[in-house]
Short mmCIF file of C-alpha atoms in Angstrom, two decimals:
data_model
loop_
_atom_site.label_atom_id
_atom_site.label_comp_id
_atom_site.label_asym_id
_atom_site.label_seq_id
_atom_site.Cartn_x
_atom_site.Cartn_y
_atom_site.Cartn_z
CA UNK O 1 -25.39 7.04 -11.39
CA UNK O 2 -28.92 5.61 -11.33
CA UNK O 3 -29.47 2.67 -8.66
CA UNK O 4 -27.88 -0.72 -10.02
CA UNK O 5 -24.61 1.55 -10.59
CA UNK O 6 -24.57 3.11 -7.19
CA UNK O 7 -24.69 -0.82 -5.78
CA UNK O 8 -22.43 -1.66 -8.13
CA UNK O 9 -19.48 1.22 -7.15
CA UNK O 10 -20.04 0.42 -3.77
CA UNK O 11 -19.03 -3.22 -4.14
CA UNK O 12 -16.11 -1.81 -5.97
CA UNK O 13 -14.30 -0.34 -3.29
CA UNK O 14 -12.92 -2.16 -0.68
CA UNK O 15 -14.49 0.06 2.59
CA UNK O 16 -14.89 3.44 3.66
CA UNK O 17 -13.08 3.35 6.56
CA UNK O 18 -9.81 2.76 4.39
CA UNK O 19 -10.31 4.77 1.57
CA UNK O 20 -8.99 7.95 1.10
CA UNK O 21 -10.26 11.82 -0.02
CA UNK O 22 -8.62 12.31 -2.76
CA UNK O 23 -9.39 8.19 -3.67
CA UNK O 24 -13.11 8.48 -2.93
CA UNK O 25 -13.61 11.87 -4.85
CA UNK O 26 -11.40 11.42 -8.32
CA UNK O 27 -9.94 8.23 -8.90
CA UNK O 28 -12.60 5.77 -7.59
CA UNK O 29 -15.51 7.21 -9.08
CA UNK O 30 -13.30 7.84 -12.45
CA UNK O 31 -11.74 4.50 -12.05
CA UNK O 32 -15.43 3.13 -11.24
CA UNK O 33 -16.08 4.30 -14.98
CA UNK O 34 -13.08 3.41 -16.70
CA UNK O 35 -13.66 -0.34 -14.73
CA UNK O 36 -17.39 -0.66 -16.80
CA UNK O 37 -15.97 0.57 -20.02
CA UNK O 38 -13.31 -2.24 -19.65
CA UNK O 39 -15.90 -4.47 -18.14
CA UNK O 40 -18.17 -4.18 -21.34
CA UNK O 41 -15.04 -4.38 -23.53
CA UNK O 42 -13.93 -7.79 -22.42
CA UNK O 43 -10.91 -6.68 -20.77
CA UNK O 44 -9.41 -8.34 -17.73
CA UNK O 45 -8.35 -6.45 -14.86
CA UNK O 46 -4.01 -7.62 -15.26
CA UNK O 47 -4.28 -5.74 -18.77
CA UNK O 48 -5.09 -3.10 -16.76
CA UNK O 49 -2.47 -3.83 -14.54
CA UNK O 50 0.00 -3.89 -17.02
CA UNK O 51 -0.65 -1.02 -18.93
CA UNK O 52 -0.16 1.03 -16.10
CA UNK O 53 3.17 -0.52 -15.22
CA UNK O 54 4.11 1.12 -18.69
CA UNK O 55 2.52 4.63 -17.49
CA UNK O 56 4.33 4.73 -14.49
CA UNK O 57 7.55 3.30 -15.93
CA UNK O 58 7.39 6.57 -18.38
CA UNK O 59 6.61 8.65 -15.64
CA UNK O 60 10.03 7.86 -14.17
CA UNK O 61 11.77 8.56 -17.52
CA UNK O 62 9.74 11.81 -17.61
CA UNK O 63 10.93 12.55 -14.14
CA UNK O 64 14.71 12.48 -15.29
CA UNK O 65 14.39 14.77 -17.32
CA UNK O 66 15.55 18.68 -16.34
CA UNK O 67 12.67 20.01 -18.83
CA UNK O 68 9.45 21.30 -17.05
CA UNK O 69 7.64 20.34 -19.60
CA UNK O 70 8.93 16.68 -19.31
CA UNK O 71 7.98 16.60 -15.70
CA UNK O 72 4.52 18.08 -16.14
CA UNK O 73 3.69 15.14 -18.68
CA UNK O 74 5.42 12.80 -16.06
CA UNK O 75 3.07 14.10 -13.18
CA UNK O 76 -0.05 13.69 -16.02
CA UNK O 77 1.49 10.29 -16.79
CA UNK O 78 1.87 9.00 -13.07
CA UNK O 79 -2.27 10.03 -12.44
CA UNK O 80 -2.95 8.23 -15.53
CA UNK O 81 -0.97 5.01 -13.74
CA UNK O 82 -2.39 5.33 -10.27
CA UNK O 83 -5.90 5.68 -11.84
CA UNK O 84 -5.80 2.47 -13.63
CA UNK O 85 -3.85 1.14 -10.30
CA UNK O 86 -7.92 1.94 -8.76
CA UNK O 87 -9.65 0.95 -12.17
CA UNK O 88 -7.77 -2.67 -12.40
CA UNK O 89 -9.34 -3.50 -8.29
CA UNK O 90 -12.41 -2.22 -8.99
CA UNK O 91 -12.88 -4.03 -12.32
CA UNK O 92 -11.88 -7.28 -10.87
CA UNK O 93 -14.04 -6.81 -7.67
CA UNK O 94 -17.44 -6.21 -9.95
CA UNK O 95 -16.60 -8.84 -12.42
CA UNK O 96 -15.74 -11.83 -9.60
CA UNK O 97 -12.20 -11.23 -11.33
CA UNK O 98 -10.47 -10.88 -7.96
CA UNK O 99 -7.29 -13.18 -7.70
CA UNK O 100 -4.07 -13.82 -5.48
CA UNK O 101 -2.21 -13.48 -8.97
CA UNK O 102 -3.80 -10.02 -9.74
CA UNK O 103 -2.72 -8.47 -6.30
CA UNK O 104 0.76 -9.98 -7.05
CA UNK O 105 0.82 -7.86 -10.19
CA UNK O 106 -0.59 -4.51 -9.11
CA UNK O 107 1.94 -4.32 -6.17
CA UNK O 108 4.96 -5.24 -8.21
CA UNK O 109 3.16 -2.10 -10.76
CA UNK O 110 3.76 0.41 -8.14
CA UNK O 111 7.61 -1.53 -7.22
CA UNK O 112 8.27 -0.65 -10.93
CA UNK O 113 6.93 2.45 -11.07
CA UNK O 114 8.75 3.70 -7.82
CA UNK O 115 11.77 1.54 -8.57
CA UNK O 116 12.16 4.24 -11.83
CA UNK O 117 11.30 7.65 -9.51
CA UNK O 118 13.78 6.99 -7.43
CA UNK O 119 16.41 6.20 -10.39
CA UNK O 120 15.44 8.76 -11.82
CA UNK O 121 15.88 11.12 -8.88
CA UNK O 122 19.67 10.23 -8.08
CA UNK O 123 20.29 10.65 -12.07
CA UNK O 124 18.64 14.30 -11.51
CA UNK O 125 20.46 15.25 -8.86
CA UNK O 126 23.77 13.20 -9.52
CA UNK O 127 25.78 16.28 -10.14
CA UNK O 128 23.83 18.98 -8.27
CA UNK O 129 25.39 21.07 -5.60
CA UNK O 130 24.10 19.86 -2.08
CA UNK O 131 22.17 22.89 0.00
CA UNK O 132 23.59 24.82 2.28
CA UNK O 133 27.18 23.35 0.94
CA UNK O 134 26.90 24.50 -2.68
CA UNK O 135 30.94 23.96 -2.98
CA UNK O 136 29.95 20.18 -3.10
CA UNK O 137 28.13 17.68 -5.45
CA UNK O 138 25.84 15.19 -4.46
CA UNK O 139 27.65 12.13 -6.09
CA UNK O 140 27.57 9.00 -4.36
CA UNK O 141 25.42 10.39 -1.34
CA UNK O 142 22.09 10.86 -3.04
CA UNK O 143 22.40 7.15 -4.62
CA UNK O 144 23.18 5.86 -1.64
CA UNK O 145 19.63 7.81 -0.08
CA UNK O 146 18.02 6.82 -2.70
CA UNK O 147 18.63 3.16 -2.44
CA UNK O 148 17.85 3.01 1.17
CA UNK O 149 14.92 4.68 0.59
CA UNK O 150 13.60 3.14 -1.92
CA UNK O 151 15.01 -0.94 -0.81
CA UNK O 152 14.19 -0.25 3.11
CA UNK O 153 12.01 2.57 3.92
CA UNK O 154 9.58 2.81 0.97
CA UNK O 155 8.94 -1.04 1.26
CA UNK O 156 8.45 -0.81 5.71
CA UNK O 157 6.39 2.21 5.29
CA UNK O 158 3.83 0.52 2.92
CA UNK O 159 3.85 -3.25 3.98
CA UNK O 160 2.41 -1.57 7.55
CA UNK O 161 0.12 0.53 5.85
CA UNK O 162 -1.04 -2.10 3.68
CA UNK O 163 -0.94 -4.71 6.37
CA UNK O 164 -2.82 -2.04 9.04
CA UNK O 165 -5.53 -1.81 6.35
CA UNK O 166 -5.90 -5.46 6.24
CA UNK O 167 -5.84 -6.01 9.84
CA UNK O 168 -8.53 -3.17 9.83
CA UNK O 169 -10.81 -4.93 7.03
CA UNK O 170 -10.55 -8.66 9.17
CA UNK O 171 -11.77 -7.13 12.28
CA UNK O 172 -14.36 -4.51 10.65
CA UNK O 173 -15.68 -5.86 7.51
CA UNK O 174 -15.70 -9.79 6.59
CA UNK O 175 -16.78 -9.73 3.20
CA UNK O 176 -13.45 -7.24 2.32
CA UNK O 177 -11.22 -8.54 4.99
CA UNK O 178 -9.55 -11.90 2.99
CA UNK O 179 -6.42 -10.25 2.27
CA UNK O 180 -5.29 -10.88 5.95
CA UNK O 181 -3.17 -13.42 5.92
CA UNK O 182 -0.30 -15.12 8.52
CA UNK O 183 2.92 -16.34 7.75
CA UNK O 184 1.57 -20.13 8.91
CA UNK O 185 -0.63 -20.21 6.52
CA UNK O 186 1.58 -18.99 3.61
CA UNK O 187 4.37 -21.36 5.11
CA UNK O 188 1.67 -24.49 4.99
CA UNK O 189 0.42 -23.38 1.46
CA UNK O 190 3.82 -23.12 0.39
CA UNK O 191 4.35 -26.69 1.58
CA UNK O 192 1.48 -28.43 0.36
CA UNK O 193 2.17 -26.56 -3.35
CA UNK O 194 3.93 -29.24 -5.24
CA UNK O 195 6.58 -27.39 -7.89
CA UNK O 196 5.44 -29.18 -10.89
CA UNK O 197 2.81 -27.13 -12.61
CA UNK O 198 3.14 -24.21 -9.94
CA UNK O 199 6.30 -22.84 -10.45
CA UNK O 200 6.20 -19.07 -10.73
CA UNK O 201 3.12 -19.77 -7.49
CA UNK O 202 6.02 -21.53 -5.97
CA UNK O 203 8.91 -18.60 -6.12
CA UNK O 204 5.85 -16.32 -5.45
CA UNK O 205 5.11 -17.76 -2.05
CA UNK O 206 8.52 -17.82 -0.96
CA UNK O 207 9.08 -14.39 -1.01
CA UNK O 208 5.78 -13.70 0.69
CA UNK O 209 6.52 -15.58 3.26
CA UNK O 210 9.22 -12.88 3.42
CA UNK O 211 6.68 -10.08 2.82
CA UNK O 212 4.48 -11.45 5.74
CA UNK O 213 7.11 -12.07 7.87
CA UNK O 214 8.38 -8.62 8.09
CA UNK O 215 5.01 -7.38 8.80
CA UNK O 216 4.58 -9.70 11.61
CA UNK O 217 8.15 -8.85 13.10
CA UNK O 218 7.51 -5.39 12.83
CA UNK O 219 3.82 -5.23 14.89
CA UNK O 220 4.23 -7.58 18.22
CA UNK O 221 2.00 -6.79 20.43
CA UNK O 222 -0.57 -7.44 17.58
CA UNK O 223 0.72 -10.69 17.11
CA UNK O 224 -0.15 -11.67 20.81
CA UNK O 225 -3.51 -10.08 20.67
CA UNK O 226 -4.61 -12.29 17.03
CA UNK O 227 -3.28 -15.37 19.04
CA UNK O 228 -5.16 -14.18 22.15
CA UNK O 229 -8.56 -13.91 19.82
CA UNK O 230 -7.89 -16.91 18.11
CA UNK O 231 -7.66 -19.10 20.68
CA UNK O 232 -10.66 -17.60 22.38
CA UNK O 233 -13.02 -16.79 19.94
CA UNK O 234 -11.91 -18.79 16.93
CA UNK O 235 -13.27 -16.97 13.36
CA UNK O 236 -16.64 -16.06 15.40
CA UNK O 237 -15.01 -12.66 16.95
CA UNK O 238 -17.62 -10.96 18.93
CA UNK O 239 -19.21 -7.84 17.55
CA UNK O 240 -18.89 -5.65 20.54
CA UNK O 241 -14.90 -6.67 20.47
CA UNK O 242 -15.03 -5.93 16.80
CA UNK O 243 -16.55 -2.26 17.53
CA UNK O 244 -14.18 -1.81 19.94
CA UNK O 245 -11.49 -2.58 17.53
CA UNK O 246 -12.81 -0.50 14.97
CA UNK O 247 -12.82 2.57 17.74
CA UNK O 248 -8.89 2.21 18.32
CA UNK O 249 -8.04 1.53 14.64
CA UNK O 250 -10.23 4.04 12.30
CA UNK O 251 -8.12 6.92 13.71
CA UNK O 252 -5.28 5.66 12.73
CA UNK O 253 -6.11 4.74 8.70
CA UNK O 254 -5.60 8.37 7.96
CA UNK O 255 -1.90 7.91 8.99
CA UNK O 256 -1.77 4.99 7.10
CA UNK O 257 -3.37 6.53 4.14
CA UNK O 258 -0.52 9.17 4.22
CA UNK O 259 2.45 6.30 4.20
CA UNK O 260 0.98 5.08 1.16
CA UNK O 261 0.80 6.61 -2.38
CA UNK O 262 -1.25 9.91 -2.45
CA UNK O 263 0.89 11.59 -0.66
CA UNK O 264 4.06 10.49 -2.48
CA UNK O 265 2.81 11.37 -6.01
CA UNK O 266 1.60 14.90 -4.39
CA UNK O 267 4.67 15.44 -2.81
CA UNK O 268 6.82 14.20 -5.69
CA UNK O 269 4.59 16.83 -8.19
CA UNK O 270 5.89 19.35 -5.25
CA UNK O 271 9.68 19.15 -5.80
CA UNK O 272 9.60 18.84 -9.17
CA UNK O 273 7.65 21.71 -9.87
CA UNK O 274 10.33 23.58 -7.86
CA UNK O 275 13.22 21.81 -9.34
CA UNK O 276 14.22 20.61 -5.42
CA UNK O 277 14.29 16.58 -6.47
CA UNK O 278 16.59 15.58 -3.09
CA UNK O 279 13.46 16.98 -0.91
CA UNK O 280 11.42 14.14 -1.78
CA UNK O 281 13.75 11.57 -0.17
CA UNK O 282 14.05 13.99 2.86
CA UNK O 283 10.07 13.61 3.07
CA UNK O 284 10.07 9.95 2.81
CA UNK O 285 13.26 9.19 5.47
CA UNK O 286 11.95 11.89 7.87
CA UNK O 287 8.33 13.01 7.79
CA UNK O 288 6.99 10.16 6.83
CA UNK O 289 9.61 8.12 8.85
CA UNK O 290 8.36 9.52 12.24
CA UNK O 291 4.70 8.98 11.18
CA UNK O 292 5.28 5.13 10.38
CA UNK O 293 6.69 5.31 14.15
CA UNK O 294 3.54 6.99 15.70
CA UNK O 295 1.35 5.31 14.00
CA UNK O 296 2.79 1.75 14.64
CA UNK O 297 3.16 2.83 18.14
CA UNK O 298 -0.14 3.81 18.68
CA UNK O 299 -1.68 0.67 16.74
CA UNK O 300 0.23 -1.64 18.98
CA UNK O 301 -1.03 0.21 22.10
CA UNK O 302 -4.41 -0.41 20.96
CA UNK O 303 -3.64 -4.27 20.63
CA UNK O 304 -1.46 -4.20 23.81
CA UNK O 305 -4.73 -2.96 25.79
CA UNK O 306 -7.29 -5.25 24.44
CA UNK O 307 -5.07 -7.73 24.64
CA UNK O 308 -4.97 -7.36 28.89
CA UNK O 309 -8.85 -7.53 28.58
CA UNK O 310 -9.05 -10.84 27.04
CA UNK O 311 -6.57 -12.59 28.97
CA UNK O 312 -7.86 -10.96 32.26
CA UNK O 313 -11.54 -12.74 31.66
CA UNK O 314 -13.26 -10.16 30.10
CA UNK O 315 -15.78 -11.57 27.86
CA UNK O 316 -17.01 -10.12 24.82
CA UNK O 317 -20.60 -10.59 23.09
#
């Protein structure tokens, strides 16, 4: 990259501190590229968006299938969706292309593409024998784990990691941290929105309000310690509070990086490599069950402690 590129793929990406390996060393500097191909092409970011719903929606169809081969181009097809899942950010981020409607769209891409792994897992192992019990079928059972993981778990697991990265990005780094947001303000935007002319905005911020709400119910202590800033500081949040923040929090985006997609797709290439399909849903309800608890317990420790510092006098500069 010579100089103006190197600025430019650094205001791709959101932050550092959020990013992860296998992110920063393949698909953000390949999505980097594939963002100024499309960027000299005329090509908006949600037609990047959309074309990977497709990939990932074939992935899923791939994945039902009891052919290796099938499930090799499925894994191929999946990479091809989560790197235009980087390339569609980073394209809108160095054209000014960056809208409410275009994060809308890229996480309903990875609801469809999921939406068709998981379908596509129950279909595979529908009528497989169940391990260690080989006399039975899995039937009705692996649905039924596949809908809760997919409807409940899948969805808890990433709004925290998604609003944990947001929450990091507000206190850490201004410029990338607008995508932290509070149910009152969605409520009052919702409000002031008339319907005529904004419909599809309209049903939108309903079930954000939703989305937010859940995240808010689900991290407490947090909630007291934003008030406790807020109503102390205002939007001017003191650096040395901000460091501190940063201190508690960067240990924990690794965990969060983990409950979010990486890990999935690698684990996902895992079990279908070794024809195990059921394993993945034992990952997601399990492993990465107990690691949304740590890490949401830790993160609301941190809060829960600088929380007693502000309300006890201590002041921050």
């Amino acid at each position: 990259m010579n100089a103006e590129e190197k600025k430019m793929y650094q205001a791709s990406i959101k932050s550092i501190d959020t990013e992860e390996f296998l992110d920063m060393w393949f698909y953000r500097p390949l999505g980097f590229r594939c963002a100024l191909f499309s960027r000299n092409r005329g090509i908006h970011p949600n037609v990047i968006t959309i074309i990977s719903i497709f990939l990932g929606v074939a992935a899923g169809v791939c994945f039902a299938q009891e052919s290796l081969r099938w499930n090799i181009l499925g894994i191929l097809l999946l990479i091809w969706a989560n790197l235009y899942d980087s390339t569609d950010g980073q394209l809108a981020r160095i054209t000014g292309q960056k809208t409410r409607w275009g994060r809308i769209l890229d996480g309903f891409a990875g609801d469809c593409w999921f939406f068709c792994i998981y379908f596509a897992i129950a279909v595979r192992e529908n009528f497989q024998p169940i391990p260690f019990a080989p006399e039975y079928q899995w039937g009705l059972i692996i649905w039924i784990m596949a809908s809760f993981s997919g409807f409940w778990v899948h969805g808890s697991q990433c709004q925290l990691a998604d609003y944990y990265r947001n929450i990091h990005l507000y206190f850490t780094n201004e410029k990338n941290g607008n995508e932290f947001h509070n149910s009152i303000a969605v409520r009052k935007e919702y409000k002031e929105t008339p319907w005529r002319g904004n419909f599809f905005w309209k049903i939108f911020l309903n079930a954000y309000i939703a989305y937010v709400d859940n995240q808010e119910r689900m991290t407490p202590r947090f909630q007291r310690f934003i008030k406790a800033v807020q109503e102390k500081y205002g939007n001017n949040i003191p650096d040395s509070l901000r460091k501190e923040f940063r201190q508690g929090s960067l240990p924990l985006m690794k965990y969060t990086n983990i409950l979010t997609f990486n890990s999935r797709a690698i684990m996902l290439c895992f079990v279908m490599l070794i024809g195990q399909m059921w394993f993945y849903l034992f990952f997601e309800l399990v492993i990465l069950m107990a690691l949304f608890v740590y890490t949401r317990y830790r993160h609301e420790k941190l809060c829960s402690r600088l929380t007693k510092k502000i309300e006890s006098g201590y002041e921050y500069n």
